[in-house]
mmCIF file of C-alpha atoms in Angstrom:
data_model
loop_
_atom_site.group_PDB
_atom_site.id
_atom_site.type_symbol
_atom_site.label_atom_id
_atom_site.label_comp_id
_atom_site.label_asym_id
_atom_site.label_seq_id
_atom_site.Cartn_x
_atom_site.Cartn_y
_atom_site.Cartn_z
ATOM 1 C CA MET D 1 -37.169 56.440 205.832
ATOM 2 C CA ARG D 2 -34.614 53.617 206.056
ATOM 3 C CA ARG D 3 -36.573 50.451 206.034
ATOM 4 C CA SER D 4 -36.263 47.775 209.078
ATOM 5 C CA LYS D 5 -33.731 44.916 208.112
ATOM 6 C CA PHE D 6 -36.369 42.276 210.189
ATOM 7 C CA SER D 7 -39.324 40.566 208.393
ATOM 8 C CA PHE D 8 -40.798 37.589 208.422
ATOM 9 C CA HIS D 9 -38.277 35.339 206.006
ATOM 10 C CA VAL D 10 -35.547 36.527 208.681
ATOM 11 C CA ILE D 11 -37.514 35.364 211.491
ATOM 12 C CA VAL D 12 -37.795 32.132 209.437
ATOM 13 C CA VAL D 13 -34.421 31.660 208.604
ATOM 14 C CA THR D 14 -33.357 32.703 212.133
ATOM 15 C CA ALA D 15 -35.188 30.190 213.700
ATOM 16 C CA ALA D 16 -34.346 27.155 211.150
ATOM 17 C CA ILE D 17 -30.963 28.010 212.296
ATOM 18 C CA ALA D 18 -31.602 27.709 215.825
ATOM 19 C CA TYR D 19 -33.811 24.760 215.403
ATOM 20 C CA ILE D 20 -31.027 23.011 213.256
ATOM 21 C CA TYR D 21 -28.183 24.001 215.487
ATOM 22 C CA LEU D 22 -29.741 22.633 218.896
ATOM 23 C CA SER D 23 -30.951 19.450 217.467
ATOM 24 C CA THR D 24 -27.820 18.560 215.800
ATOM 25 C CA VAL D 25 -25.665 19.344 219.133
ATOM 26 C CA PHE D 26 -28.153 18.153 221.777
ATOM 27 C CA VAL D 27 -29.604 15.528 220.267
ATOM 28 C CA TYR D 28 -27.843 13.899 217.484
ATOM 29 C CA ILE D 29 -24.318 14.070 218.487
ATOM 30 C CA ASP D 30 -25.337 13.455 221.785
ATOM 31 C CA GLN D 31 -27.022 10.318 221.129
ATOM 32 C CA TRP D 32 -24.441 9.309 218.801
ATOM 33 C CA PHE D 33 -21.375 9.930 220.548
ATOM 34 C CA GLY D 34 -22.081 11.304 223.679
ATOM 35 C CA LEU D 35 -21.209 15.133 224.520
ATOM 36 C CA GLY D 36 -18.932 14.138 227.339
ATOM 37 C CA SER D 37 -16.894 12.011 224.882
ATOM 38 C CA SER D 38 -13.936 13.057 222.622
ATOM 39 C CA PRO D 39 -15.629 12.593 219.219
ATOM 40 C CA GLY D 40 -19.046 14.563 221.148
ATOM 41 C CA MET D 41 -16.650 17.172 221.930
ATOM 42 C CA LEU D 42 -15.029 17.615 218.629
ATOM 43 C CA SER D 43 -18.136 17.235 216.710
ATOM 44 C CA ALA D 44 -20.020 19.680 218.880
ATOM 45 C CA ALA D 45 -17.073 22.152 218.789
ATOM 46 C CA VAL D 46 -16.852 21.525 214.594
ATOM 47 C CA TYR D 47 -20.718 22.265 214.270
ATOM 48 C CA THR D 48 -20.818 25.429 216.280
ATOM 49 C CA PHE D 49 -18.048 26.962 214.443
ATOM 50 C CA LEU D 50 -20.254 26.217 211.319
ATOM 51 C CA ALA D 51 -23.251 27.591 213.267
ATOM 52 C CA VAL D 52 -21.578 30.918 214.080
ATOM 53 C CA THR D 53 -19.642 31.617 210.811
ATOM 54 C CA CYS D 54 -23.248 31.034 209.405
ATOM 55 C CA ILE D 55 -24.898 33.534 211.659
ATOM 56 C CA PHE D 56 -22.213 35.840 211.318
ATOM 57 C CA CYS D 57 -22.361 35.868 207.532
ATOM 58 C CA TYR D 58 -26.172 36.314 207.319
ATOM 59 C CA ARG D 59 -25.874 38.945 209.789
ATOM 60 C CA ARG D 60 -23.640 41.018 207.820
ATOM 61 C CA ALA D 61 -25.582 39.975 204.406
ATOM 62 C CA ILE D 62 -28.636 41.728 206.108
ATOM 63 C CA PHE D 63 -27.029 44.790 207.253
ATOM 64 C CA THR D 64 -24.403 45.596 204.527
ATOM 65 C CA ASP D 65 -25.184 48.027 201.682
ATOM 66 C CA PRO D 66 -25.344 46.181 198.456
ATOM 67 C CA GLY D 67 -23.846 49.179 196.899
ATOM 68 C CA ARG D 68 -25.376 52.677 196.309
ATOM 69 C CA VAL D 69 -25.148 54.910 192.959
ATOM 70 C CA PRO D 70 -23.745 58.184 193.725
ATOM 71 C CA THR D 71 -26.202 60.688 192.782
ATOM 72 C CA THR D 72 -23.327 63.026 190.912
ATOM 73 C CA PHE D 73 -22.435 60.022 188.918
ATOM 74 C CA VAL D 74 -22.172 60.764 185.105
ATOM 75 C CA PRO D 75 -21.030 58.161 182.554
ATOM 76 C CA ASP D 76 -17.867 59.770 180.427
ATOM 77 C CA VAL D 77 -18.212 58.073 176.792
ATOM 78 C CA GLU D 78 -15.129 60.112 175.968
ATOM 79 C CA ASP D 79 -13.109 58.303 178.795
ATOM 80 C CA SER D 80 -10.984 55.648 176.798
ATOM 81 C CA ASP D 81 -10.191 54.006 179.887
ATOM 82 C CA SER D 82 -13.945 53.041 179.986
ATOM 83 C CA GLN D 83 -14.388 50.624 176.767
ATOM 84 C CA ILE D 84 -18.227 49.895 177.303
ATOM 85 C CA HIS D 85 -20.806 51.989 177.973
ATOM 86 C CA GLU D 86 -24.538 50.026 178.496
ATOM 87 C CA ILE D 87 -27.235 51.588 176.645
ATOM 88 C CA LYS D 88 -30.998 51.166 176.441
ATOM 89 C CA ARG D 89 -32.354 48.307 174.519
ATOM 90 C CA LYS D 90 -34.728 50.767 172.076
ATOM 91 C CA GLY D 91 -32.860 53.792 171.375
ATOM 92 C CA GLY D 92 -29.471 53.203 172.154
ATOM 93 C CA ASP D 93 -29.376 56.063 174.828
ATOM 94 C CA LEU D 94 -27.595 55.632 177.698
ATOM 95 C CA ARG D 95 -29.078 53.869 180.987
ATOM 96 C CA TYR D 96 -31.042 56.313 182.909
ATOM 97 C CA CYS D 97 -33.148 55.590 185.977
ATOM 98 C CA GLN D 98 -36.241 57.797 185.962
ATOM 99 C CA LYS D 99 -36.850 56.794 189.629
ATOM 100 C CA CYS D 100 -33.704 57.388 190.902
ATOM 101 C CA SER D 101 -33.346 60.299 188.444
ATOM 102 C CA HIS D 102 -29.552 59.325 187.724
ATOM 103 C CA TYR D 103 -27.561 57.503 185.013
ATOM 104 C CA LYS D 104 -26.937 53.955 185.796
ATOM 105 C CA PRO D 105 -23.384 52.817 185.831
ATOM 106 C CA PRO D 106 -22.746 49.379 184.277
ATOM 107 C CA ARG D 107 -24.334 46.279 185.557
ATOM 108 C CA ALA D 108 -26.415 48.425 187.976
ATOM 109 C CA HIS D 109 -30.194 48.027 188.186
ATOM 110 C CA HIS D 110 -33.440 49.476 190.167
ATOM 111 C CA CYS D 111 -34.879 47.224 192.563
ATOM 112 C CA ARG D 112 -38.235 48.142 192.731
ATOM 113 C CA ILE D 113 -38.353 46.546 196.473
ATOM 114 C CA CYS D 114 -35.711 48.698 197.789
ATOM 115 C CA ASN D 115 -36.725 51.462 195.802
ATOM 116 C CA ARG D 116 -33.138 52.243 194.734
ATOM 117 C CA CYS D 117 -30.821 51.364 192.046
ATOM 118 C CA VAL D 118 -28.030 48.814 193.301
ATOM 119 C CA LEU D 119 -24.387 48.362 191.738
ATOM 120 C CA ARG D 120 -23.883 44.930 189.719
ATOM 121 C CA MET D 121 -26.811 43.804 191.052
ATOM 122 C CA ASP D 122 -27.626 40.142 191.294
ATOM 123 C CA HIS D 123 -30.986 39.228 192.509
ATOM 124 C CA HIS D 124 -32.996 40.683 195.445
ATOM 125 C CA CYS D 125 -33.316 37.930 198.320
ATOM 126 C CA VAL D 126 -36.704 37.987 200.444
ATOM 127 C CA TRP D 127 -34.376 36.048 202.861
ATOM 128 C CA ILE D 128 -32.448 38.219 203.810
ATOM 129 C CA ASN D 129 -34.721 41.093 203.620
ATOM 130 C CA ASN D 130 -31.777 42.979 201.078
ATOM 131 C CA CYS D 131 -30.464 43.318 197.811
ATOM 132 C CA VAL D 132 -27.371 41.243 196.860
ATOM 133 C CA GLY D 133 -24.873 43.442 195.153
ATOM 134 C CA HIS D 134 -21.422 44.543 194.646
ATOM 135 C CA ALA D 135 -20.823 45.123 198.267
ATOM 136 C CA ASN D 136 -22.230 42.160 199.941
ATOM 137 C CA TYR D 137 -22.300 39.686 197.074
ATOM 138 C CA LYS D 138 -19.151 37.629 198.816
ATOM 139 C CA ILE D 139 -20.641 37.581 202.167
ATOM 140 C CA PHE D 140 -23.747 36.426 200.688
ATOM 141 C CA PHE D 141 -22.187 33.597 198.648
ATOM 142 C CA VAL D 142 -19.797 32.364 201.606
ATOM 143 C CA PHE D 143 -23.488 32.280 203.982
ATOM 144 C CA VAL D 144 -24.740 29.756 201.404
ATOM 145 C CA PHE D 145 -21.461 27.762 201.274
ATOM 146 C CA TYR D 146 -21.284 27.396 205.195
ATOM 147 C CA ALA D 147 -25.159 26.973 205.300
ATOM 148 C CA VAL D 148 -25.003 23.560 202.736
ATOM 149 C CA ILE D 149 -22.019 22.474 204.757
ATOM 150 C CA ALA D 150 -23.977 22.823 207.881
ATOM 151 C CA CYS D 151 -27.001 21.101 206.467
ATOM 152 C CA ILE D 152 -25.246 18.059 205.042
ATOM 153 C CA TYR D 153 -23.159 17.705 208.014
ATOM 154 C CA SER D 154 -26.185 17.850 210.204
ATOM 155 C CA LEU D 155 -27.871 15.362 208.324
ATOM 156 C CA VAL D 156 -25.204 13.203 208.628
ATOM 157 C CA LEU D 157 -25.166 13.211 212.261
ATOM 158 C CA LEU D 158 -28.978 12.940 212.232
ATOM 159 C CA ILE D 159 -28.277 9.437 210.232
ATOM 160 C CA GLY D 160 -25.625 8.508 212.685
ATOM 161 C CA SER D 161 -27.609 9.283 215.443
ATOM 162 C CA LEU D 162 -30.707 7.433 214.349
ATOM 163 C CA THR D 163 -28.752 4.444 213.089
ATOM 164 C CA ALA D 164 -27.316 4.379 217.146
ATOM 165 C CA ASP D 165 -30.846 5.024 218.385
ATOM 166 C CA THR D 166 -32.076 1.716 216.576
ATOM 167 C CA ARG D 167 -29.980 -0.380 218.063
ATOM 168 C CA LYS D 168 -30.633 0.405 221.467
ATOM 169 C CA ASP D 169 -33.749 -1.534 223.294
ATOM 170 C CA SER D 170 -37.115 -1.154 221.764
ATOM 171 C CA GLU D 171 -38.446 -0.550 225.071
ATOM 172 C CA ASN D 172 -35.910 2.620 225.860
ATOM 173 C CA ALA D 173 -37.735 4.063 222.576
ATOM 174 C CA ASP D 174 -38.816 7.792 222.773
ATOM 175 C CA ASP D 175 -41.599 8.484 220.670
ATOM 176 C CA SER D 176 -40.970 12.532 220.871
ATOM 177 C CA LEU D 177 -37.313 11.886 219.481
ATOM 178 C CA ARG D 178 -38.845 10.206 216.546
ATOM 179 C CA ILE D 179 -40.847 13.286 216.049
ATOM 180 C CA LEU D 180 -37.819 15.409 216.281
ATOM 181 C CA TYR D 181 -36.318 12.606 213.449
ATOM 182 C CA VAL D 182 -39.098 12.649 211.254
ATOM 183 C CA ILE D 183 -39.314 16.952 211.453
ATOM 184 C CA SER D 184 -35.130 17.274 210.791
ATOM 185 C CA GLY D 185 -35.287 15.156 208.121
ATOM 186 C CA LEU D 186 -38.102 16.944 206.437
ATOM 187 C CA LEU D 187 -36.203 20.018 206.999
ATOM 188 C CA LEU D 188 -32.732 19.060 206.322
ATOM 189 C CA VAL D 189 -33.197 17.153 203.183
ATOM 190 C CA PRO D 190 -35.224 19.808 200.800
ATOM 191 C CA LEU D 191 -32.804 22.297 202.427
ATOM 192 C CA SER D 192 -29.450 20.628 201.501
ATOM 193 C CA LEU D 193 -30.886 19.900 197.999
ATOM 194 C CA ALA D 194 -32.176 23.583 197.722
ATOM 195 C CA LEU D 195 -29.247 25.015 198.941
ATOM 196 C CA GLY D 196 -26.650 23.139 197.384
ATOM 197 C CA PHE D 197 -28.007 23.676 193.893
ATOM 198 C CA PHE D 198 -28.319 27.330 194.631
ATOM 199 C CA LEU D 199 -24.538 27.161 195.525
ATOM 200 C CA GLY D 200 -23.718 25.149 192.388
ATOM 201 C CA TRP D 201 -25.583 27.706 190.503
ATOM 202 C CA HIS D 202 -23.914 31.261 191.978
ATOM 203 C CA ILE D 203 -20.336 29.286 191.233
ATOM 204 C CA TYR D 204 -21.257 29.070 187.796
ATOM 205 C CA LEU D 205 -22.209 32.116 187.805
ATOM 206 C CA ILE D 206 -18.796 33.874 189.471
ATOM 207 C CA ILE D 207 -16.871 31.650 187.068
ATOM 208 C CA GLN D 208 -18.631 33.328 184.200
ATOM 209 C CA ASN D 209 -18.598 36.712 186.099
ATOM 210 C CA LYS D 210 -22.090 37.008 185.422
ATOM 211 C CA THR D 211 -25.164 38.332 188.012
ATOM 212 C CA THR D 212 -28.165 36.443 187.705
ATOM 213 C CA ILE D 213 -30.010 39.568 185.739
ATOM 214 C CA GLU D 214 -26.889 39.583 183.510
ATOM 215 C CA TYR D 215 -27.210 35.733 182.846
ATOM 216 C CA HIS D 216 -31.181 35.728 181.660
ATOM 217 C CA GLU D 217 -29.966 38.740 179.898
ATOM 218 C CA GLY D 218 -27.689 37.114 177.976
ATOM 219 C CA VAL D 219 -29.647 34.335 177.189
ATOM 220 C CA ARG D 220 -31.815 36.640 175.355
ATOM 221 C CA ALA D 221 -28.696 38.415 173.473
ATOM 222 C CA MET D 222 -27.223 34.965 172.832
ATOM 223 C CA TRP D 223 -30.462 34.026 170.745
ATOM 224 C CA LEU D 224 -30.460 37.600 169.059
ATOM 225 C CA ALA D 225 -26.704 37.002 168.335
ATOM 226 C CA GLU D 226 -27.357 33.429 166.692
ATOM 227 C CA LYS D 227 -30.275 34.883 164.560
ATOM 228 C CA GLY D 228 -27.819 37.501 162.838
ATOM 229 C CA GLY D 229 -25.090 34.961 162.526
ATOM 230 C CA GLU D 230 -23.087 36.255 165.084
ATOM 231 C CA ILE D 231 -21.363 34.906 168.115
ATOM 232 C CA TYR D 232 -22.134 36.453 171.485
ATOM 233 C CA LEU D 233 -19.673 37.088 174.273
ATOM 234 C CA HIS D 234 -20.044 38.360 177.900
ATOM 235 C CA PRO D 235 -18.063 41.413 178.189
ATOM 236 C CA TYR D 236 -17.146 40.911 181.789
ATOM 237 C CA ASP D 237 -15.748 37.483 181.261
ATOM 238 C CA VAL D 238 -11.889 38.104 181.780
ATOM 239 C CA GLY D 239 -11.099 34.802 182.446
ATOM 240 C CA VAL D 240 -12.015 32.429 185.283
ATOM 241 C CA TYR D 241 -9.437 32.955 187.721
ATOM 242 C CA GLU D 242 -9.646 36.897 187.137
ATOM 243 C CA ASN D 243 -13.555 36.002 187.388
ATOM 244 C CA LEU D 244 -13.145 34.697 191.064
ATOM 245 C CA THR D 245 -10.818 37.537 191.969
ATOM 246 C CA THR D 246 -13.598 39.990 190.778
ATOM 247 C CA VAL D 247 -15.580 38.470 193.283
ATOM 248 C CA LEU D 248 -13.836 36.702 196.304
ATOM 249 C CA GLY D 249 -10.873 38.752 195.975
ATOM 250 C CA PRO D 250 -7.336 38.764 195.802
ATOM 251 C CA ASN D 251 -6.302 36.705 198.406
ATOM 252 C CA ILE D 252 -6.768 33.009 197.473
ATOM 253 C CA LEU D 253 -6.810 31.957 201.224
ATOM 254 C CA CYS D 254 -9.380 34.654 201.971
ATOM 255 C CA TRP D 255 -12.045 33.072 199.641
ATOM 256 C CA PHE D 256 -14.211 31.838 201.994
ATOM 257 C CA CYS D 257 -13.519 33.886 204.791
ATOM 258 C CA PRO D 258 -16.800 35.959 206.227
ATOM 259 C CA MET D 259 -15.478 39.564 204.712
ATOM 260 C CA PRO D 260 -16.190 41.599 201.946
ATOM 261 C CA GLY D 261 -14.017 40.756 198.710
ATOM 262 C CA HIS D 262 -15.236 42.894 195.937
ATOM 263 C CA LEU D 263 -12.426 44.849 193.903
ATOM 264 C CA GLY D 264 -13.243 48.541 193.133
ATOM 265 C CA SER D 265 -15.994 51.014 193.404
ATOM 266 C CA GLY D 266 -18.594 49.241 191.494
ATOM 267 C CA LEU D 267 -18.997 51.969 188.993
ATOM 268 C CA ARG D 268 -16.266 50.824 186.273
ATOM 269 C CA PHE D 269 -15.635 47.180 185.389
ATOM 270 C CA SER D 270 -12.934 45.196 183.507
ATOM 271 C CA THR D 271 -13.876 43.317 180.017
ATOM 272 C CA ARG D 272 -12.553 41.184 177.720
ATOM 273 C CA TYR D 273 -12.219 43.921 175.263
ATOM 274 C CA ASP D 274 -9.685 46.231 177.616
ATOM 275 C CA ASN D 275 -6.593 44.338 176.628
ATOM 276 C CA LEU D 276 -7.263 43.904 173.073
ATOM 277 C CA ILE D 277 -8.395 47.955 172.539
ATOM 278 C CA GLY D 278 -5.248 48.409 174.501
ATOM 279 C CA SER D 279 -2.812 46.356 172.307
ATOM 280 C CA SER D 280 -3.824 47.696 169.209
ATOM 281 C CA THR D 281 -3.336 51.234 170.216
ATOM 282 C CA PRO D 282 -0.146 52.564 168.595
#
């Protein structure tokens, strides 16, 4: 039975987007420039574009399937084009999901919340009530990118509006407006900081071609490698540009467009050893 995509967290995010948009356009911009002025109309148009883009990306992140593992998938250990086969930490057997009753492709993991395996799983996000995986990672990333811009832009407009409001006669001061400024500040400042940090974190992961799960697994692998006198290298790190195109797509002009950019089926990924092994083959 398909799980509903609507949840308490989704409602909270939707309400926050609506509140920030309405207060930004009809309060901050209106108080600072006036909606009827040219700067006011331009600012309102720009912010409406950001809001619509955020809503579009958010909706797609919620309803886009992150990637299902085919029930017929079986790793071909004799395939010369596939240089890496991920194995279990204990026993060294090929990774097999007992709950889904099928083998796990490289970088796939079982989500206990979605109750299924997800291709190139990054994490399960309660704010979209969906897993972030191979097929919707770019959409999720672009949503966070535009959300950061929208929050910072709204914060700038709030400060400008507040500055313009303090210049007015104190007799015309509106207490309800002051309360709205306080609530908005308490919302926008921590939200901008949190989303900004989150965006920076995922930029780092994309550049390294890692998922959040692989990062934490890599920390342990690095510790074990250093303990054994070796150097750990992430196998899916194929260079900064190639890492970026793997997630954001081959067309650099579309990297921040709200459309899927993932390459391949999610069952096989390029590794840093492909060219090395290929060049050593006589």
